[in-house]
Short mmCIF file of C-alpha atoms in Angstrom, two decimals:
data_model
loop_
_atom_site.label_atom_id
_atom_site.label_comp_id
_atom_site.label_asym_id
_atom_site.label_seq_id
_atom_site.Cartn_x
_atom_site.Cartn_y
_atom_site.Cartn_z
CA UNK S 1 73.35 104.33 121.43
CA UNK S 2 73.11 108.13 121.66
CA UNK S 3 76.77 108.76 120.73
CA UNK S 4 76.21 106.84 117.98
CA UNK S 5 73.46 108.20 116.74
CA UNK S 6 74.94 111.63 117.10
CA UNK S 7 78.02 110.63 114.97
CA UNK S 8 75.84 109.22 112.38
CA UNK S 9 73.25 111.91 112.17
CA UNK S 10 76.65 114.45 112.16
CA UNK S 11 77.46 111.87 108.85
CA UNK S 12 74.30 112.10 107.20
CA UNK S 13 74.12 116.02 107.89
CA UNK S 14 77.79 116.74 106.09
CA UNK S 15 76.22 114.26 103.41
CA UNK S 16 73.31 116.12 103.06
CA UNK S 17 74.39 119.71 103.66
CA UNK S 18 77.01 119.21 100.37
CA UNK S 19 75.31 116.97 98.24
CA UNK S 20 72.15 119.49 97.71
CA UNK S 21 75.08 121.62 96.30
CA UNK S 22 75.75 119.11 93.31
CA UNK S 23 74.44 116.13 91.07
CA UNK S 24 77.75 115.02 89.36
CA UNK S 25 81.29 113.95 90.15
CA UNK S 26 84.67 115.41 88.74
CA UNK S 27 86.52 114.20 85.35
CA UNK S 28 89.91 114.85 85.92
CA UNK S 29 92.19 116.59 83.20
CA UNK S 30 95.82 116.21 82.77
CA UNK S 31 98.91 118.95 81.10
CA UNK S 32 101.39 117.63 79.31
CA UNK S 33 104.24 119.30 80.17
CA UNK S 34 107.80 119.98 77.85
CA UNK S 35 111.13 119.92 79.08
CA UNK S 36 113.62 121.92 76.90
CA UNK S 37 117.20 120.13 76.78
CA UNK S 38 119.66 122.97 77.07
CA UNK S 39 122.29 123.70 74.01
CA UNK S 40 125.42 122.18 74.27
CA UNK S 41 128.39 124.34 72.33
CA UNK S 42 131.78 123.91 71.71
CA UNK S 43 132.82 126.37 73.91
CA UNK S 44 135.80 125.64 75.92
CA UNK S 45 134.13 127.10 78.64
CA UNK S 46 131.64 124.31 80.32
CA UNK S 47 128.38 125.07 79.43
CA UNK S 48 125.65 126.21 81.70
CA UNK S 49 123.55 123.72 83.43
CA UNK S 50 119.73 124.24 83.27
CA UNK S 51 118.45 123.74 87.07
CA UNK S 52 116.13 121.84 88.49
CA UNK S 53 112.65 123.26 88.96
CA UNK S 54 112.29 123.46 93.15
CA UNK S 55 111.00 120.78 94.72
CA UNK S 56 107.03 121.77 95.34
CA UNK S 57 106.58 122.09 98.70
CA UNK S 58 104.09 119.40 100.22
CA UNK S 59 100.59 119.50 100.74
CA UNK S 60 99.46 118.89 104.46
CA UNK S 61 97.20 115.72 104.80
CA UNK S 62 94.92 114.64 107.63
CA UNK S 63 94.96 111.15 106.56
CA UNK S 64 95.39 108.70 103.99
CA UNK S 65 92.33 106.12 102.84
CA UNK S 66 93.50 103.61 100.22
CA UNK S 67 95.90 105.86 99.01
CA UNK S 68 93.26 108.83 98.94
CA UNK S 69 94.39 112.15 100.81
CA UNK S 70 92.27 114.19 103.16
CA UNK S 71 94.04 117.38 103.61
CA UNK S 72 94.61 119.28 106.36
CA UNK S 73 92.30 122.29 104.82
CA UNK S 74 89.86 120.30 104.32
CA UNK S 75 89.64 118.85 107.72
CA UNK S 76 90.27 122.00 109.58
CA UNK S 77 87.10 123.56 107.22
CA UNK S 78 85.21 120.84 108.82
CA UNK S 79 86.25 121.57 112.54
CA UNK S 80 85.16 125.01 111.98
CA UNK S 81 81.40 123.84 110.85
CA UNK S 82 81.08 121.21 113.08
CA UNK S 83 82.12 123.88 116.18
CA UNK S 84 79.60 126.27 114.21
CA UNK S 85 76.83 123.74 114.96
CA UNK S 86 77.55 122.92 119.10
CA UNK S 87 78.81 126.76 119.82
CA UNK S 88 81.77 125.95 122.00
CA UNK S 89 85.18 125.37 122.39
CA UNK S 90 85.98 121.57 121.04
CA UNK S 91 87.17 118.51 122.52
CA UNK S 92 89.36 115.76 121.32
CA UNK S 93 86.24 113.24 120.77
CA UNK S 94 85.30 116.05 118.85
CA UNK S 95 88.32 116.45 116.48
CA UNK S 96 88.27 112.41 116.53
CA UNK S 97 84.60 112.74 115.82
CA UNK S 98 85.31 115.30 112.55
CA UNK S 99 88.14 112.73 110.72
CA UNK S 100 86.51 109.53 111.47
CA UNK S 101 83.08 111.39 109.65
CA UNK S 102 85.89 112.66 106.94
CA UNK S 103 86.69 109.43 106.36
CA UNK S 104 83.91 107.49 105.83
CA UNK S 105 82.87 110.07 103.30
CA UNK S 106 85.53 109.02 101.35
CA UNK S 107 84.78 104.90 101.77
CA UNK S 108 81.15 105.86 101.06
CA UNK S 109 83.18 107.72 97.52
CA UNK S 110 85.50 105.18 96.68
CA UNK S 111 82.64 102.53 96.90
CA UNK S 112 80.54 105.21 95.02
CA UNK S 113 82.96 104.76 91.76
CA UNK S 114 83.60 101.37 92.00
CA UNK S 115 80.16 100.76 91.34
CA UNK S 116 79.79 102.60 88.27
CA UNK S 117 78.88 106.45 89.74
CA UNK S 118 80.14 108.81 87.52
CA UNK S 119 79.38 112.70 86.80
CA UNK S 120 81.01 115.52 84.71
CA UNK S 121 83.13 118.53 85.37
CA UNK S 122 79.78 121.10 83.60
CA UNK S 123 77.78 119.65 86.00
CA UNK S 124 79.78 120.20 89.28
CA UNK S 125 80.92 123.39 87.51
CA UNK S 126 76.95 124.61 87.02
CA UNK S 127 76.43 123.33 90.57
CA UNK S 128 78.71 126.04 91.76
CA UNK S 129 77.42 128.90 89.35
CA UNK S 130 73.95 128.34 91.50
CA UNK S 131 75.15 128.54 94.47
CA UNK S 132 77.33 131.53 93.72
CA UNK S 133 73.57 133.25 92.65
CA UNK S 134 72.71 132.83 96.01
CA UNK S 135 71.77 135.33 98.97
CA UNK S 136 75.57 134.60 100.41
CA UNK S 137 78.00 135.20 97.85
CA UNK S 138 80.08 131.90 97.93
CA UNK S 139 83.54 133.61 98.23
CA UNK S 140 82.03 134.45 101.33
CA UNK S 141 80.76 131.31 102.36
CA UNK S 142 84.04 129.54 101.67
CA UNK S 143 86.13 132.06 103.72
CA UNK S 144 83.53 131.52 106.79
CA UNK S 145 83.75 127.72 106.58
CA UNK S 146 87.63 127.79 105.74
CA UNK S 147 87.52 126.50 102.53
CA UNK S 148 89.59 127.64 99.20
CA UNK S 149 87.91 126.89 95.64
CA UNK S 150 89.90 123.87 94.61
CA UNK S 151 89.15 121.89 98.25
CA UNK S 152 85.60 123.34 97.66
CA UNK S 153 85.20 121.41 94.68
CA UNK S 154 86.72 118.25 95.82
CA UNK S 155 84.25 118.16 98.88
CA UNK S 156 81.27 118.55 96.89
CA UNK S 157 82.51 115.82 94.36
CA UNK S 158 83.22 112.93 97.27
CA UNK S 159 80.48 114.47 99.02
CA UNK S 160 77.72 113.82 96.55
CA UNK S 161 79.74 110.29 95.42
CA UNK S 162 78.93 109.35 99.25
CA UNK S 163 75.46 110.50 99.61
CA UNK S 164 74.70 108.11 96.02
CA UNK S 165 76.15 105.06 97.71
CA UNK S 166 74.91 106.08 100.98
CA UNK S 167 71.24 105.88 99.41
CA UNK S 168 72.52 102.53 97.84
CA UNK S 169 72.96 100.96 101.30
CA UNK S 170 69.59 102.83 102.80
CA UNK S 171 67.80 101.68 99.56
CA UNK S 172 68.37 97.75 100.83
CA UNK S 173 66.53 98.04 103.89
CA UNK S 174 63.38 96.73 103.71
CA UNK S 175 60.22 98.70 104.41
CA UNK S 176 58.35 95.58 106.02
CA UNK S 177 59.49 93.22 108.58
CA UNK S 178 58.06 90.30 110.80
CA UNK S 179 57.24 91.64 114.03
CA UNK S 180 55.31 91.78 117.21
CA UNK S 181 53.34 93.67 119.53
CA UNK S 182 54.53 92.74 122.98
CA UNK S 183 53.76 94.14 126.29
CA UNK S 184 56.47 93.57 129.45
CA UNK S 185 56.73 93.91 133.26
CA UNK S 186 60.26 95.01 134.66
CA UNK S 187 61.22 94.51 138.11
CA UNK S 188 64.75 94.96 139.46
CA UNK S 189 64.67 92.35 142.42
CA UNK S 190 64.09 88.60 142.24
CA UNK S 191 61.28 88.43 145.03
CA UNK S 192 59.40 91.27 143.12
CA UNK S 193 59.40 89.42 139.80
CA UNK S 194 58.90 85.69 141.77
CA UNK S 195 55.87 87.41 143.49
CA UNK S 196 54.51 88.50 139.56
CA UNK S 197 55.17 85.69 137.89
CA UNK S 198 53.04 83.55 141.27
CA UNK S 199 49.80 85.48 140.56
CA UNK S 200 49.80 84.80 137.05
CA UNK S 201 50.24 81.25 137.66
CA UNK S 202 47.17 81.86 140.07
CA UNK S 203 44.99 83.10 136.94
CA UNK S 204 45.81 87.06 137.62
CA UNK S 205 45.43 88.94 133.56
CA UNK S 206 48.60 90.19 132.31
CA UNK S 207 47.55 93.17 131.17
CA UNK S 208 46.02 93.79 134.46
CA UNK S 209 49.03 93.00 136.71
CA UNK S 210 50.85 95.29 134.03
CA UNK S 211 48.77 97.61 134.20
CA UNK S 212 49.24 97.86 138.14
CA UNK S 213 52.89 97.79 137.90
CA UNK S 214 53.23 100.76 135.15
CA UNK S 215 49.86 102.62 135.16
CA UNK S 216 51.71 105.51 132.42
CA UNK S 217 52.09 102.57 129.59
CA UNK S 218 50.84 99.39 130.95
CA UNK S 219 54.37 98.06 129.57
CA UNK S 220 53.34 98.38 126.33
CA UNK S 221 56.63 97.77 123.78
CA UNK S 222 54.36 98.85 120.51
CA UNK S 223 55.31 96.87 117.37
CA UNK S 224 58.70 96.16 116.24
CA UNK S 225 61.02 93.95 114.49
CA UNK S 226 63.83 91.23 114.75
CA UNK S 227 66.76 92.99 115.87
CA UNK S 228 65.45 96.13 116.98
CA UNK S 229 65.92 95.80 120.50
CA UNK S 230 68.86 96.38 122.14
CA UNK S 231 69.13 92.93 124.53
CA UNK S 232 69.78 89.93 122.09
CA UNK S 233 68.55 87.57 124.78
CA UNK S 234 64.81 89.26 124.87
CA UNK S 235 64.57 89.76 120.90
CA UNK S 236 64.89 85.70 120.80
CA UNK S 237 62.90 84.79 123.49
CA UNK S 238 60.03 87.37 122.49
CA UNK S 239 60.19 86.10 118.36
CA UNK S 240 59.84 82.00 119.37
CA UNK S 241 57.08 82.78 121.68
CA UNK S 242 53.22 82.40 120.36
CA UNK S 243 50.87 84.78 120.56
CA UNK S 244 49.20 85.40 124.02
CA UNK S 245 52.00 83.31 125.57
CA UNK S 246 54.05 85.15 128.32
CA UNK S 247 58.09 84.09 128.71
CA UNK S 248 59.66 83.06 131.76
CA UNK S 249 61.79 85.07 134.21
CA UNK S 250 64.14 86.45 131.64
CA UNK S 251 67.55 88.18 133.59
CA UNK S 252 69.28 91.00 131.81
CA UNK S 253 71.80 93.42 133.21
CA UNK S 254 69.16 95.86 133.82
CA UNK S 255 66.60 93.87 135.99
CA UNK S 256 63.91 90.73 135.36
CA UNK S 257 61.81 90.81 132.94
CA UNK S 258 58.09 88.84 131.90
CA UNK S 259 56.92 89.76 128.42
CA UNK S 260 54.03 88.91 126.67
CA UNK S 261 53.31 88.52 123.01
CA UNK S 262 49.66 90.25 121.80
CA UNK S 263 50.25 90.16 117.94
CA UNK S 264 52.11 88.94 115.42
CA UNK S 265 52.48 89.83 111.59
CA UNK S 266 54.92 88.30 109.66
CA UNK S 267 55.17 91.42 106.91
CA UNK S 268 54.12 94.68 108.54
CA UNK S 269 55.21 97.83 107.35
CA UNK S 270 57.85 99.28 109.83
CA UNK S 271 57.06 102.60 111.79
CA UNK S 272 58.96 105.67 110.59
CA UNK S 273 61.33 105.74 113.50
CA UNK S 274 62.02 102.13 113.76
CA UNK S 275 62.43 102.25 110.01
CA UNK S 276 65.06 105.61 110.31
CA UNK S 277 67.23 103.58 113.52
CA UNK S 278 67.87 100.27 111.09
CA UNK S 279 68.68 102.11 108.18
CA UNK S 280 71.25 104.06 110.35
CA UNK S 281 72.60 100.13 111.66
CA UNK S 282 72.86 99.60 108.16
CA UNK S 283 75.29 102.16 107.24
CA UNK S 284 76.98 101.99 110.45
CA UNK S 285 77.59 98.08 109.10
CA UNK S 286 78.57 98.58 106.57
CA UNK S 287 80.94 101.59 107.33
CA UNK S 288 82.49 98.89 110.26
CA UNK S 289 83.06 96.16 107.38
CA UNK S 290 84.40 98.43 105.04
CA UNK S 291 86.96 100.16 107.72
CA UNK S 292 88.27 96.63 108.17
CA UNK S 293 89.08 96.23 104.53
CA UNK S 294 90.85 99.14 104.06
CA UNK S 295 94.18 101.11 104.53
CA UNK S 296 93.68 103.95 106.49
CA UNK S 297 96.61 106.37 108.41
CA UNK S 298 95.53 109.11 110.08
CA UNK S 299 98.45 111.58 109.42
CA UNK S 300 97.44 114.42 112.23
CA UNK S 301 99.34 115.29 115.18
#
């Protein structure tokens, strides 16, 4: 659970960090461009043949999602920021850790524009003239993070299509929730949890023996919802039980547990933190479905 919390907060942060530069995505423009046949004469002499213009030498790409490029600038600009924020020398989870977040800034995009986002080349444009008014001048801040002007501008314009559908996904969490206040007693041995589970048959409180068995929080759990905790088999038994009923013996991989039901509301308002880990399931979710879906190749060495 920490990893991934750490690769989704590092998500949220490159969403956040480059959408506060922007409030608009890019219209694209295109050149018409005119060939000129060359002159044929009647010279006996064979006329000269016009060549071809050189073939343009390709642009290096990180990876290809649904026949979007992430180039290799714009990946390596990332590296450098994302070393920048642990101050040392990366690993290969790290560098796998950089183009996975890369990538599912540009499902969050393409999702972005499906659904009708759209924004204007004045706005990205005036975006950039603020930022270049700045304390840093932003030549400067592009050279530090690697970046040139025209990769500049196409990671502000995914980045900000990203952070709108990211708030799309966020904005379908609910705010309320059934849930319970529950209270639990862990033991790691069979005899120890046979012995607990014999005095409260005899009459002993539960929130006395818990109490006794974890003086620091009595084995309080606090509120939360369905699906919040991390052991399926303890979120079911702890939702179909009544309040003030206890559960049986219930054996997980880390020990035996008895827990106890105090409340119940069936649409409380969830707690800040519980409220911040389900929106981050949510995106992770949805990120997991939509990587399924797609065409990805990751093009790196």
């Amino acid at each position: 659970m920490q990893k991934y919390s750490q690769k989704i907060t590092f998500l949220i942060t490159i969403i956040a960090l480059l959408a506060s530069f922007l409030t608009a995505c890019v219209t694209k423009t295109t050149e018409e461009v005119q060939e000129t046949k060359p002159k044929i004469t009647s010279s006996p002499i064979p006329p000269t043949r016009t060549p071809f213009p050189p073939t343009p030498t390709p642009i290096p790409v990180a990876a290809v999602v649904n026949g979007d490029t992430i180039l290799v600038e714009e990946y390596q600009a990332e590296l450098a920021r994302y070393q920048m924020t642990l101050d040392r020398e990366l690993t290969e989870e790290d560098k796998e850790i950089v183009i996975n977040d890369l990538i599912n800034l540009t499902l969050l995009a393409q999702a972005a524009h499906s659904a009708g986002f759209d924004l204007s080349e004045e706005a990205l444009q005036s975006r950039i003239e603020e930022l270049d008014s700045g304390e840093q001048p932003l030549d400067d801040w592009l050279a530090t993070y690697g970046y040139s002007e025209e990769s500049f501008q196409r990671s502000l314009a995914r980045s900000m299509a990203a952070a709108w559908m990211r708030d799309e996904i966020l904005a379908e969490v609910p705010e309320t929730a059934e849930q319970v206040h529950a209270q639990q007693m862990l033991y790691y041995t069979e005899a120890e949890v046979n012995y607990a589970i014999g005095q409260l048959e005899a009459g002993i409180d539960f929130a006395q023996l818990a109490a006794t068995h974890d003086p620091q929080t009595k084995g309080n759990l606090g509120w939360f919802p369905r699906g919040y905790l991390t052991i399926p088999k303890i979120d079911e038994t702890v939702f179909n039980l009544e309040v003030g009923d206890y559960s049986d013996i219930i054996e997980t991989e880390i020990g035996f547990h008895i827990i106890k039901v105090i409340e119940k509301e069936e649409n409380r308002p969830l707690p800040l933190d519980i409220l911040n880990v389900l929106k981050e399931k949510a995106l992770h979710n949805w990120l997991e479905r939509r990587w399924k879906l797609s065409t990805i190749e990751i093009t790196l060495p």
